[in-house]
Amino acid sequence: MIFPAADIIADAPRPTPLFSAAASASNANIWTSINGWSASRVMTSIESEYEAAKAGAVIADLGPIARYAVRGSDAPAFLARVTTAPAQRLDPGDSARGLVLDDRGGVIDLAEVSRLSSDLFLLTTPTAHARRLKMAARGMDAIADDITEQVAVLGIFGPEASEALSAAGLKMPGDIVAASGMVRGVETAARPIQFGALPGVELIFPKEEALTVWGRLLRRGKVTPIGLDALEVLRLESGAPRPGVDFIAADRARPGAVRTPFELGLAHLAPLDRGGFNGRRGLRRRALESKRRLITLSIDDDASMPGAAVFAQGKSVGRITSCAWSPAIRRVVAFADISGDCADTNYEIAIPAPADGRVTARVFETAESALALDFRRSQNAATDFRL
Amino acid sequence: MTAKPEATQSAGRIEGGIDAIVIGASADGLAAAAYLGKAGLRTLLLEESAEIGGPVRARDIAPGVAGVDGEHLVRILDPDVINELELYRHGVNYAARRLDSVYYFDDGETLHLDGDLQHAADLMLDDDTRDQFGTFMREALELAAFLRPTFAPLRSTEDAQSTKQALDKSVRQASPEISALIARYALASIEDVLNASFDDGPIKTLLTSEAAFLSGAAPHEAFSFMGFLRCLAGETAGLQGAVAYPDGGVVSIINSLRRAVQAAKVEIRAAAPVKSILIEWDRAAGVVLQGGGQVRAPIIVNALDASRAYLDMIGPDALDIEFQRMLTAPQSHLASARLQITLRGVAKDEATKENLRRRLVFSPPPNDVRRAFIDARAGRIPESAIVEAIFPGALDTDAAVDGGQILSIVAHPFPFDQAPDARRRNEISTVILAALEKIAPGISEQVDVIDLRLPCDLAKVTGANIAAYAAKPTIMQQWALAGTAVSASDIGGVYFCGPEAQIGSGISCTAGKNAAKAALREFKKEGGAP
């Protein structure tokens, strides 16, 4: 799950249930605000946290991300309406990713839907959508309870995440399927998540148990706390766009800044033949137009340059929206918002003063872009249902 | 009409061979059906009640005394509809093409205004008043005529864009005089405009009443003057801004529309309530009747209120959330009251007879109008109200009552009540009768029968969502709602011409015309050959 953009004006952010635990673990003590909640940017160092995620297991406080428990006989239809996730096809234990779209087919947010049992779904979105969900539930037998403030949420990622959970005695079927139940006397929900190529598990439990579970994982599971900045590197490597950074939510964007799933490289998350999700008609109208493209680039440089101009064949075609140094490829990985008619693989990026100049960059394939490519190929092979 | 209950006729049946279905036989529904039928489409008009006409329908308000619910005057009936549907040939005839108005003021003074607003100032005796009023009316009528195209509901977002561009262009190319008028009038409140144009006095008082009448926007609210411009943009009986009374009352407009529908070979099926609209692959495929049968057609024109047309008949899961939010946005808190009373012993001298053939308006002082809006919006019955009264029996001999007269009244503003009790109804009647006393002292003693109709009464009869009969909000809000409602959530083949699609109050039929024309364009584009 992706964190949204940090709040621009953070007026006394609230502590998450895991705040004191994270604060104890944070040597760097660098904080930001996400959705009005405190979030640690760096625990020890970005490099050490990144390495731990790649080689071992890391633990992150996912409390600032919005969560809703969805119940009711129309819950699958409701979720299939408010998100593009195929909620009606999910069996208990299944999870699916999707998008939240507006009526023009513009992307408002990312979404993940898990079916914890026959009558209980979990909806997770980077930003909160309580009003929207309330409106969407009118006329349907579905209730979306905002549980963000009632629960503590931990993400455990990395190749050794499963072992860490076992060592802490918190092993649930959650690393394979979404499930809920009692673990060591604590009511817990778990579901598998992925951060790019990193497998992981998300544990959701009552906020009163937050410090106990965190402490247990730290003591027995041998996990390393990770902050947002290291997660940001992993996010960029995985190719997942960040709401508020790589695109502006369609319900807040000016008309020219609205982005469709096609433009964000996320068409595979909103296939037009997938049921009746909100915005499908608007999306169908705009399916064949792609005014902008969000691409991932690897840049031959070691400096981060959000906002830097992107050039193709000497012409300015867009800007870098987010970037970070990737220890894995030893280059900067970046998202760039470029003109839709630009199909080059090689670009140049402007370097600001005092260096002034341009460095080369090329399109970088990520897990997400590979999924989008597969989807596009499958669409081209099938009858074009959009016509 | 004695239609057999539809349930017994159609249960389990699937009917085909129909090009278009119109749901709801209101004025707009009838107009839409007539346009579609006239263009050669096999059209079916479905009306849930046994009578057609929506809220406009004849009804006995007392034994042997026929009244008419809904509107009692025609202000903004679309001249294109009259011409294109040949409504004159189908029976529209005006008993009074331009009603003169007599304004009664709180201090007992009166003022007679000619029904032809272009020349109303000419009759005024005072030079200063004549010049001031003449200039004001000329400018207001000119601006209203310029803005007329914007008062038509739009079919879709694309239409809205192209209309906006066209309007932008015409505003850019407008004469300096028109540009100045737009700057002065279009965005301002009634109070601001009138305070800038007139000193305190009868002209300002009557114009405040006229501009605030039937409006959901209080006279001190921004954009409220635009509502008055919308009224002045009407061109009833060929005269801009005039108020007309048709022979037989407003119900005769419905009857002539029905004849136009029949002439267009449209099948009218009364007592045939529609349960839902069939949507297949985001396109209309027909309707399911309450009785269980289906009628399949690629075009559905819905003239019911937006809540029923979309939320009940299509269902939220087929609609976009943004569209649903717009439909369920809070509506106006104000409403008008319709009162029909029978009077005995009305004087029969020529002077009285002449006055009975006019439109009589009680205009409270501007401050009282402002206070009335504030009270009504807060749910209180205001102490005074703007009252418009006509005597149908004097205008139209068919409406005369033996030995007396019917007085038909519309009063505004009152609170928008969901279910007012008898005490509250009585309070409303009392306020209206008090205003009538200013018009004709002692009239209360001559009242035989009082028949009060509020939005909840109309909703009960028509089955509509009561909000459809609330006073219309500012023109800006009406534009936004109409633009959304007519876009039909982009479901192919669904067209909307319910009350939310109309800009302004009163019978217009523009929404029905536009919905039908949009449907015909699409039908032809997709290869249909009417």
mmCIF file with all atom_site columns, N, CA and C in Angstrom, chain B residues 140 144 188 277 297 326 390 439:
data_model
loop_
_atom_site.group_PDB
_atom_site.id
_atom_site.type_symbol
_atom_site.label_atom_id
_atom_site.label_alt_id
_atom_site.label_comp_id
_atom_site.label_asym_id
_atom_site.label_entity_id
_atom_site.label_seq_id
_atom_site.pdbx_PDB_ins_code
_atom_site.Cartn_x
_atom_site.Cartn_y
_atom_site.Cartn_z
_atom_site.occupancy
_atom_site.B_iso_or_equiv
_atom_site.pdbx_formal_charge
_atom_site.auth_seq_id
_atom_site.auth_comp_id
_atom_site.auth_asym_id
_atom_site.auth_atom_id
_atom_site.pdbx_PDB_model_num
ATOM 1  N N  . ALA B 1 140 ? -33.434 45.985 -19.136 1.00 0.00 ? 140 ALA B N  1
ATOM 2  C CA . ALA B 1 140 ? -33.662 44.635 -18.600 1.00 0.00 ? 140 ALA B CA 1
ATOM 3  C C  . ALA B 1 140 ? -34.190 43.709 -19.700 1.00 0.00 ? 140 ALA B C  1
ATOM 4  N N  . ALA B 1 144 ? -32.291 40.489 -21.118 1.00 0.00 ? 144 ALA B N  1
ATOM 5  C CA . ALA B 1 144 ? -32.986 39.203 -21.021 1.00 0.00 ? 144 ALA B CA 1
ATOM 6  C C  . ALA B 1 144 ? -33.033 38.518 -22.385 1.00 0.00 ? 144 ALA B C  1
ATOM 7  N N  . ALA B 1 188 ? -25.805 40.549 -10.008 1.00 0.00 ? 188 ALA B N  1
ATOM 8  C CA . ALA B 1 188 ? -26.185 41.301 -8.812  1.00 0.00 ? 188 ALA B CA 1
ATOM 9  C C  . ALA B 1 188 ? -27.456 40.758 -8.172  1.00 0.00 ? 188 ALA B C  1
ATOM 10 N N  . ILE B 1 277 ? -36.124 1.382  -15.434 1.00 0.00 ? 277 ILE B N  1
ATOM 11 C CA . ILE B 1 277 ? -35.618 1.491  -16.805 1.00 0.00 ? 277 ILE B CA 1
ATOM 12 C C  . ILE B 1 277 ? -34.572 0.410  -17.000 1.00 0.00 ? 277 ILE B C  1
ATOM 13 N N  . ALA B 1 297 ? -37.290 -0.455 -25.973 1.00 0.00 ? 297 ALA B N  1
ATOM 14 C CA . ALA B 1 297 ? -37.076 0.663  -26.910 1.00 0.00 ? 297 ALA B CA 1
ATOM 15 C C  . ALA B 1 297 ? -35.694 1.231  -26.649 1.00 0.00 ? 297 ALA B C  1
ATOM 16 N N  . MET B 1 326 ? -25.072 15.194 -6.969  1.00 0.00 ? 326 MET B N  1
ATOM 17 C CA . MET B 1 326 ? -25.730 16.392 -7.492  1.00 0.00 ? 326 MET B CA 1
ATOM 18 C C  . MET B 1 326 ? -27.246 16.270 -7.339  1.00 0.00 ? 326 MET B C  1
ATOM 19 N N  . ILE B 1 390 ? -55.887 36.374 -9.994  1.00 0.00 ? 390 ILE B N  1
ATOM 20 C CA . ILE B 1 390 ? -56.643 36.610 -11.230 1.00 0.00 ? 390 ILE B CA 1
ATOM 21 C C  . ILE B 1 390 ? -58.051 36.044 -11.056 1.00 0.00 ? 390 ILE B C  1
ATOM 22 N N  . ILE B 1 439 ? -56.071 44.325 -1.355  1.00 0.00 ? 439 ILE B N  1
ATOM 23 C CA . ILE B 1 439 ? -56.524 44.494 -2.739  1.00 0.00 ? 439 ILE B CA 1
ATOM 24 C C  . ILE B 1 439 ? -58.008 44.865 -2.757  1.00 0.00 ? 439 ILE B C  1
#
